[in-house]
Short mmCIF file of C-alpha atoms in Angstrom, two decimals:
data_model
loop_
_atom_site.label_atom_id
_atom_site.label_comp_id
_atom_site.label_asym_id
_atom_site.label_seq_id
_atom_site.Cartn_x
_atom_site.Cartn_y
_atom_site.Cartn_z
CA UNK A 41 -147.25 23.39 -0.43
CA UNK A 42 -146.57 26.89 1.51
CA UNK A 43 -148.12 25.54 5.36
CA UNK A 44 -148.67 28.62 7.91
CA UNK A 45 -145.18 29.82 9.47
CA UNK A 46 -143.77 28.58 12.45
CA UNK A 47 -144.01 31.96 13.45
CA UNK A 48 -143.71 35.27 12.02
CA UNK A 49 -142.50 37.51 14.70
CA UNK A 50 -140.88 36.14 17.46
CA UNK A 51 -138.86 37.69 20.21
CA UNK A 52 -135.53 35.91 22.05
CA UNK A 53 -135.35 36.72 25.55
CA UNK A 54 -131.34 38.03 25.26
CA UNK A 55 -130.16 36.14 28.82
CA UNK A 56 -132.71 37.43 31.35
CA UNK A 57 -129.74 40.24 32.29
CA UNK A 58 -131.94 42.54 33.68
CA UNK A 59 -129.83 44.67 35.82
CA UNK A 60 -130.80 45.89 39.02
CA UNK A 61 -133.83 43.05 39.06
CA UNK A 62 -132.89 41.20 42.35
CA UNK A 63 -132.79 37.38 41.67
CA UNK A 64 -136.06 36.56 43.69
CA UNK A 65 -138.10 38.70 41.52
CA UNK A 66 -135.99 37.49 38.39
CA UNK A 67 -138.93 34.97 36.82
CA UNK A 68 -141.90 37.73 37.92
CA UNK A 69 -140.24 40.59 36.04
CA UNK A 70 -139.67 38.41 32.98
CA UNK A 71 -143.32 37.22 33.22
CA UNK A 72 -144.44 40.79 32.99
CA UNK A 73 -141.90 41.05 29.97
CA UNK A 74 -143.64 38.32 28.13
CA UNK A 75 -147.38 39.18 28.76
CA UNK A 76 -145.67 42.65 27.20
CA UNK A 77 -144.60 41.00 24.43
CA UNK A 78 -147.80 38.58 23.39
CA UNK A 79 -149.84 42.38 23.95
CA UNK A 80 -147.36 44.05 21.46
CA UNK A 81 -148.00 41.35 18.57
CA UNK A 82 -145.07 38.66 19.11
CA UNK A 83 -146.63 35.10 17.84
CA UNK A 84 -143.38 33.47 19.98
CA UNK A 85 -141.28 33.89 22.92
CA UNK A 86 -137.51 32.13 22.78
CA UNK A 87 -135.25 31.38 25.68
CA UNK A 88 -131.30 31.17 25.35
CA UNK A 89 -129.93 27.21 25.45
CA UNK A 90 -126.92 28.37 27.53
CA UNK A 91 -125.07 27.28 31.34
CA UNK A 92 -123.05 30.57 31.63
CA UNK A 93 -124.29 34.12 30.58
CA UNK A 94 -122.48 34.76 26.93
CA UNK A 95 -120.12 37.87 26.54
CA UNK A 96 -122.90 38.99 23.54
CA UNK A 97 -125.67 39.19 26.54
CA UNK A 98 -123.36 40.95 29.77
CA UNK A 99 -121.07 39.64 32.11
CA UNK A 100 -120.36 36.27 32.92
CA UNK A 101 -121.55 36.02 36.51
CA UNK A 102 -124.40 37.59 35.38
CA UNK A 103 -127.98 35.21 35.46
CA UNK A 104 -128.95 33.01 33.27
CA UNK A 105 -132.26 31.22 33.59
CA UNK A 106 -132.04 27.63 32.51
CA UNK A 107 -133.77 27.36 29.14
CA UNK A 108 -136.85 24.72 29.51
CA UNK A 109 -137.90 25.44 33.15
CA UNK A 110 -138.16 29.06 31.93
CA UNK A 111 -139.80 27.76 28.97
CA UNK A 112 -142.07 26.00 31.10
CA UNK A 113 -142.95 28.44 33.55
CA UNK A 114 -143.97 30.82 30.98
CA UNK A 115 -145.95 28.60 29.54
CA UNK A 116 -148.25 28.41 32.55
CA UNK A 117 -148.20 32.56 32.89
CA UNK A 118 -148.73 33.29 28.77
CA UNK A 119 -151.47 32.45 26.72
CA UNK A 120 -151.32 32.65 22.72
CA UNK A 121 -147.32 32.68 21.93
CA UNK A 122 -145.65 29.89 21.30
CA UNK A 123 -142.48 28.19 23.16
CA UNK A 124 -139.56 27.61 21.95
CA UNK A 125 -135.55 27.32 22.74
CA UNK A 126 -133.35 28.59 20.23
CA UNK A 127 -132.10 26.89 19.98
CA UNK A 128 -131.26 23.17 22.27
CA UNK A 129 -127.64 22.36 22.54
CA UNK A 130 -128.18 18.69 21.77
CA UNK A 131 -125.48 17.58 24.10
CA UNK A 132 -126.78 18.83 27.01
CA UNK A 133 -129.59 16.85 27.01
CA UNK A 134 -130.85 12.69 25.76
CA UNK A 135 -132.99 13.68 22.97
CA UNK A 136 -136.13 11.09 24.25
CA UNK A 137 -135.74 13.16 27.64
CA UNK A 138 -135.97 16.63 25.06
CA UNK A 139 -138.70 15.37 23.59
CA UNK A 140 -140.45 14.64 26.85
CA UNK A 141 -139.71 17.82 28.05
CA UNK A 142 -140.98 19.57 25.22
CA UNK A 143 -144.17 17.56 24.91
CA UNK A 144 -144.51 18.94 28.67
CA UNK A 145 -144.61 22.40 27.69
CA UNK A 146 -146.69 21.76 25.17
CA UNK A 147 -149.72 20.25 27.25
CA UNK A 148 -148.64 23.07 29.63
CA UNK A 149 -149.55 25.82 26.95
CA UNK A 150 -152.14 24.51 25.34
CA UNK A 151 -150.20 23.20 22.25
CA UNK A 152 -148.17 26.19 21.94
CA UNK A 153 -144.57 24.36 21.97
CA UNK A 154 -142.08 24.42 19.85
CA UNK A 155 -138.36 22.32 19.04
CA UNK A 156 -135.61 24.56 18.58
CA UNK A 157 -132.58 22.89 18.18
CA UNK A 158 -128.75 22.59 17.15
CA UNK A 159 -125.65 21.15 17.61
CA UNK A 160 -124.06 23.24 20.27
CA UNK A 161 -121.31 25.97 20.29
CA UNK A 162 -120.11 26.92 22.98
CA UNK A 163 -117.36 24.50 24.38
CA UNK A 164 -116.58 26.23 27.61
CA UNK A 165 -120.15 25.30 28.80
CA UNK A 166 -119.76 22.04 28.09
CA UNK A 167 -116.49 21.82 30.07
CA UNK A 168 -117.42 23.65 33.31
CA UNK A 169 -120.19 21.18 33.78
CA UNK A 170 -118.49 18.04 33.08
CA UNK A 171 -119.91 17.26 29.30
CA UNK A 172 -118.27 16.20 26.71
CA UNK A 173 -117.25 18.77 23.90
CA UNK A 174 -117.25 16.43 20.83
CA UNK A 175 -115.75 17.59 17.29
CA UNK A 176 -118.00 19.60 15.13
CA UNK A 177 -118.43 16.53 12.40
CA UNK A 178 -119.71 14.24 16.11
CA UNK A 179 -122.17 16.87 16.95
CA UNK A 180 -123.61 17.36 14.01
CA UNK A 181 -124.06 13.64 13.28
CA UNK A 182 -125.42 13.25 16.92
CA UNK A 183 -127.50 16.38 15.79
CA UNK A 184 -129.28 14.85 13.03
CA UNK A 185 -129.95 11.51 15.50
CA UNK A 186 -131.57 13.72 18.31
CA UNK A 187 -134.21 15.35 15.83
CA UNK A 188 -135.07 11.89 14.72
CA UNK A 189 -135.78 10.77 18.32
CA UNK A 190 -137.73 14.00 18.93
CA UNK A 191 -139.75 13.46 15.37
CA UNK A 192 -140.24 9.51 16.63
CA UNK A 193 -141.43 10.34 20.02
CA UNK A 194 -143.84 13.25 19.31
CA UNK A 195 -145.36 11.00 16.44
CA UNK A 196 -145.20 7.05 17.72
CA UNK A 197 -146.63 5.20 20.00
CA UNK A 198 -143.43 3.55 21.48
CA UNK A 199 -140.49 4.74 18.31
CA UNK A 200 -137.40 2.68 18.50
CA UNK A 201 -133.84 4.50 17.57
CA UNK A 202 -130.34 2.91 17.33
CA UNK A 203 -127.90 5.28 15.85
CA UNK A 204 -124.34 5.35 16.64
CA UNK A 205 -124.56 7.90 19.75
CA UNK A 206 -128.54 7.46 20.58
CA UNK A 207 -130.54 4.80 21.36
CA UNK A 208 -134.51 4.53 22.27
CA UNK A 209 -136.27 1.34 22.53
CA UNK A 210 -139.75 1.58 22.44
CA UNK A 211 -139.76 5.09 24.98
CA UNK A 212 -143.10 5.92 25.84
CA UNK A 213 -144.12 9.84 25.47
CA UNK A 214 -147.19 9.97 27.32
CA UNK A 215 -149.13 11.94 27.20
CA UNK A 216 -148.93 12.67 23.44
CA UNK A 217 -148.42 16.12 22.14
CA UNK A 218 -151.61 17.92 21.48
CA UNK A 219 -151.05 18.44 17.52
CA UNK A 220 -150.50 14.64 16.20
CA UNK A 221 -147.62 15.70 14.03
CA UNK A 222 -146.20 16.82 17.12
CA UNK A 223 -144.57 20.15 18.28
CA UNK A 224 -142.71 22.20 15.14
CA UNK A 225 -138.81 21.08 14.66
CA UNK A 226 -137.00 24.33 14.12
CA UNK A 227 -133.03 23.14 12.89
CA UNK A 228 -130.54 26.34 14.25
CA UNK A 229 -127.52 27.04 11.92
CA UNK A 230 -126.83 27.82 8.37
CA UNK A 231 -124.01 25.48 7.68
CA UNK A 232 -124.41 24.61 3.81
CA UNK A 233 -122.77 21.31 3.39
CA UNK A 234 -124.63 19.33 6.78
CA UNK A 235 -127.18 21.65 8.43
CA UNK A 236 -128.99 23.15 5.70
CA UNK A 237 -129.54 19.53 4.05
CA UNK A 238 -130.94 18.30 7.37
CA UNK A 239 -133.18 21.22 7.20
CA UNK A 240 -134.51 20.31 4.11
CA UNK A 241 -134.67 16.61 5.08
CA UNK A 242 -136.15 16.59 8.89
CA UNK A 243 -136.90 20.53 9.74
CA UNK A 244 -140.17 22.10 10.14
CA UNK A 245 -138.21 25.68 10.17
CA UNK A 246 -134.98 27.38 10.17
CA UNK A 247 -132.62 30.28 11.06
CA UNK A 248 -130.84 32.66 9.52
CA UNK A 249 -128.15 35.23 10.35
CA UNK A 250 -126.86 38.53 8.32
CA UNK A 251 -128.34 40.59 5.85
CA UNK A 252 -130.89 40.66 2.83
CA UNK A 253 -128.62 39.05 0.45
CA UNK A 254 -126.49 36.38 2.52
CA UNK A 255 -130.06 34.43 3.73
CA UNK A 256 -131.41 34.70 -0.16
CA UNK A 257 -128.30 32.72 -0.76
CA UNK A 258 -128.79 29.85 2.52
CA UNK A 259 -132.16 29.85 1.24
CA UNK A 260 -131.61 28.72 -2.20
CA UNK A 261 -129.07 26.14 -0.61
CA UNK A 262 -132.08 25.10 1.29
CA UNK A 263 -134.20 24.92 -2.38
CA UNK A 264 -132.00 22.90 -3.87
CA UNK A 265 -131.61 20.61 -1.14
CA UNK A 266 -135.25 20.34 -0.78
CA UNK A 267 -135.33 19.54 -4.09
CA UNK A 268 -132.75 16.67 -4.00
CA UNK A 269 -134.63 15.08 -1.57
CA UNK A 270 -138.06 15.92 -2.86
CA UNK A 271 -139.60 17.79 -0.38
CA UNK A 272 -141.32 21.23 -0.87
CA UNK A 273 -139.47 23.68 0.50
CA UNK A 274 -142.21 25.91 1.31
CA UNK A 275 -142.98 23.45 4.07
CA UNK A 276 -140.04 24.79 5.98
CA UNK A 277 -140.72 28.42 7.55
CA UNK A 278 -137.56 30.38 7.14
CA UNK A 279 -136.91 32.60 10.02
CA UNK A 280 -134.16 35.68 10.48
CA UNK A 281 -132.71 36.56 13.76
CA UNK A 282 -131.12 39.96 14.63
CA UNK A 283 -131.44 43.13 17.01
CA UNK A 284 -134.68 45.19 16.35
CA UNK A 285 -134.05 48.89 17.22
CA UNK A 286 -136.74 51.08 16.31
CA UNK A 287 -135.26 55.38 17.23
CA UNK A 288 -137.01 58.52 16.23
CA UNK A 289 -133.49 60.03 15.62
CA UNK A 290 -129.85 59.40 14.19
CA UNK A 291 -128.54 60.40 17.80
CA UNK A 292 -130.91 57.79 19.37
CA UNK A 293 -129.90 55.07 16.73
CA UNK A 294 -126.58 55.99 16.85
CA UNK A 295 -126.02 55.17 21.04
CA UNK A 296 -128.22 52.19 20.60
CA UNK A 297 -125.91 50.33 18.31
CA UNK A 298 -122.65 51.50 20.52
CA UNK A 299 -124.49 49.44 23.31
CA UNK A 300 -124.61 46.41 21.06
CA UNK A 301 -121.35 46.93 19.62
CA UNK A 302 -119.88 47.13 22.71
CA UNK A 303 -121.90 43.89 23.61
CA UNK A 304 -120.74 41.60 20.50
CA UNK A 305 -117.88 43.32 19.92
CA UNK A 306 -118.19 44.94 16.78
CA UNK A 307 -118.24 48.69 15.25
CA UNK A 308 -121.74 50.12 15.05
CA UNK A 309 -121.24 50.18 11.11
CA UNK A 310 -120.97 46.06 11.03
CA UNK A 311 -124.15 45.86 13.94
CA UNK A 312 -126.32 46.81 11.21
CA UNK A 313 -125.45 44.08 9.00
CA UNK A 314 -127.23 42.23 11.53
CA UNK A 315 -130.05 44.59 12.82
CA UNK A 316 -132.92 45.95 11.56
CA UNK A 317 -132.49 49.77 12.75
CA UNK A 318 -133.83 53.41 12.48
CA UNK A 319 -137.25 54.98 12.64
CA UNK A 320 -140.26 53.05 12.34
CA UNK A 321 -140.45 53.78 8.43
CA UNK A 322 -136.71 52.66 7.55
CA UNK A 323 -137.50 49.44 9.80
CA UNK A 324 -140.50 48.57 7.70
CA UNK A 325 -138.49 49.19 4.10
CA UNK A 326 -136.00 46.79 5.80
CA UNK A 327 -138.11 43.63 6.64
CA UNK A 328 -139.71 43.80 3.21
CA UNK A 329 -136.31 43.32 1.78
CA UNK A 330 -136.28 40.42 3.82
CA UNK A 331 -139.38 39.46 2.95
CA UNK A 332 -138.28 39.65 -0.60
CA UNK A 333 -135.87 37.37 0.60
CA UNK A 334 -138.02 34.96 0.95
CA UNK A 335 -137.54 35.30 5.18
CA UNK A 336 -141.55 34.04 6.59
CA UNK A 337 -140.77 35.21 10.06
CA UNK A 338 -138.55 37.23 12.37
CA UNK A 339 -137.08 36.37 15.82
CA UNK A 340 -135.37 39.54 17.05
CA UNK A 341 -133.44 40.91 20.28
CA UNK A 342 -133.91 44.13 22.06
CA UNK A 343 -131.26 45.48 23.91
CA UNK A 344 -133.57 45.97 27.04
CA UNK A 345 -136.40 44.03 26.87
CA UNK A 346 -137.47 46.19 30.21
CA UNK A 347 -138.62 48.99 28.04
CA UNK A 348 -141.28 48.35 27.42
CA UNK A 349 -142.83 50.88 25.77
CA UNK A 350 -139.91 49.86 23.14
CA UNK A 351 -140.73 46.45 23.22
CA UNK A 352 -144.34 47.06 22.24
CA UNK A 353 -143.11 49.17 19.25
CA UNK A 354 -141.01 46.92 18.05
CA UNK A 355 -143.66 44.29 18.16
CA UNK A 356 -146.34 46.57 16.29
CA UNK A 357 -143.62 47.77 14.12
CA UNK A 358 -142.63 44.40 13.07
CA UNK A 359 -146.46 42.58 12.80
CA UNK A 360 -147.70 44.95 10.22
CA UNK A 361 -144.54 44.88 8.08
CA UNK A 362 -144.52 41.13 8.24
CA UNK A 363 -148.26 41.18 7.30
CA UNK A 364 -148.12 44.15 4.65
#
């Protein structure tokens, strides 16, 4: 049964690296960004899980916000987007503490939170503040533990959990989140043999990278794992994330995707496998390929969320192409 998506267009705050933004008015100019964003047509508003500013974002002495007091504090300055982190590093925090956490933004917002979360990348994180960097097969198996916690606590009175890295006996979430099934589980990742099953097994939604044809193909693994496990898979809203960079000329377009290049480290030719890019018209003809896909909603990047006259285009651009 297809449920209403998760979200349909969604925008990930790339780092808070707003340069020349003093850190005291850091939070206040990324408030303004997000009241910008819920104007322009975003549904949902995504903070970055990460410790150290990530070479994709700027410089690494550059600030980061930590994720869910951001996530928190724009919950009490927004009012119709939803929350989210995308995604949760699972070993950076105990799942029944996530859980809390989220169910706190949630009663913050109104019931606007939402679960984002993964296993966990990026290893020199993890060692600068004193964590534990677990293989991939531990953190994926700790993975699928934490999003049963979260599931138990935002749906039972006092959920008990013993699994070989997490435990929870009888952990009180009070109070309860305001939807009884609890905030949305998004599951980050497109790994075909682990994470895409768990998706289809415990997610509410998902994410994809690349282009048109590479998420058709993780979302018929996700099909035919639904259908091993007999769930419907259009319970499960299937999201795309990428730049958005809307230009009214090939000169424009052309020095936008240098910047991300230089940013991620690849030619301009490869950013557009994963951007949506070009005038207004060539970025609608692209999300209904995605569309066609079978992609329910986007999460995008802007190189400089700041513009915000940008911003709101991309947001306009993006709502009536996603709801054509």
């Amino acid at each position: 049964m297809k449920r209403q998506p998760v979200t349909r267009v969604g925008l990930q705050f790339s780092g808070y690296s707003f340069p020349g933004v003093p850190d005291a008015k850091l939070f206040a100019h990324l408030a303004d960004v997000a009241r910008a964003a819920e104007d322009a047509g975003f549904d949902s508003l995504w903070t970055m899980d990460h410790l150290h500013q990530i070479a994709s974002v700027g410089n690494q002495d550059e600030p980061i916000l930590e994720a869910y007091t951001t996530a928190a504090a724009l919950a009490a300055v927004t009012s119709s987007a939803r929350l989210g982190v995308l995604v949760s590093s699972c070993g950076f925090r105990n799942p029944a503490l996530l859980a809390k956490m989220v169910t706190t933004i949630d009663i913050i917002s109104g019931g606007r939170a939402i679960l984002g979360i993964g296993a966990g990348w990026y290893e020199e994180e993890y060692r600068a503040y004193g964590m534990e960097f677990p293989s991939t097969r531990e953190r994926l198996a700790q993975l699928a533990e934490a999003v049963q916690i979260c599931r138990a606590m935002f749906t039972e009175y006092a959920p008990r959990f013993s699994g070989a890295y997490h435990q929870v006996e009888e952990a009180l979430n009070m109070p309860r989140p305001l939807n009884p099934d609890g905030p949305p589980i998004l599951i980050g990742g497109g790994g075909e043999r682990v994470l895409i099953p768990m998706v289809a097994k415990f997610g509410d939604a998902c994410n994809f990278f690349g282009g048109p044809a590479t998420v058709r193909h993780k979302i018929n693994v996700l099909e035919r794992a639904c259908a091993t496990v007999g769930r419907d898979p259009g319970e499960i809203t299937k999201t795309w994330l990428g730049h958005a960079i809307i230009t009214d000329s090939e000169s424009e377009l052309q020095d936008a995707l240098d910047q991300v290049g230089t940013l991620v480290g690849l030619s301009p030719s490869a950013v557009r496998g994963f951007a949506i890019c070009g005038t207004q018209d060539e970025v609608r003809r692209q999300v209904a390929q995605y569309r066609a896909a079978g992609v329910d909603g986007m999460i995008v990047a802007v190189l400089d969320p700041s513009d915000l006259a940008h911003l709101s285009r991309v947001g306009a651009t993006l709502r009536k192409a996603m709801d054509d």
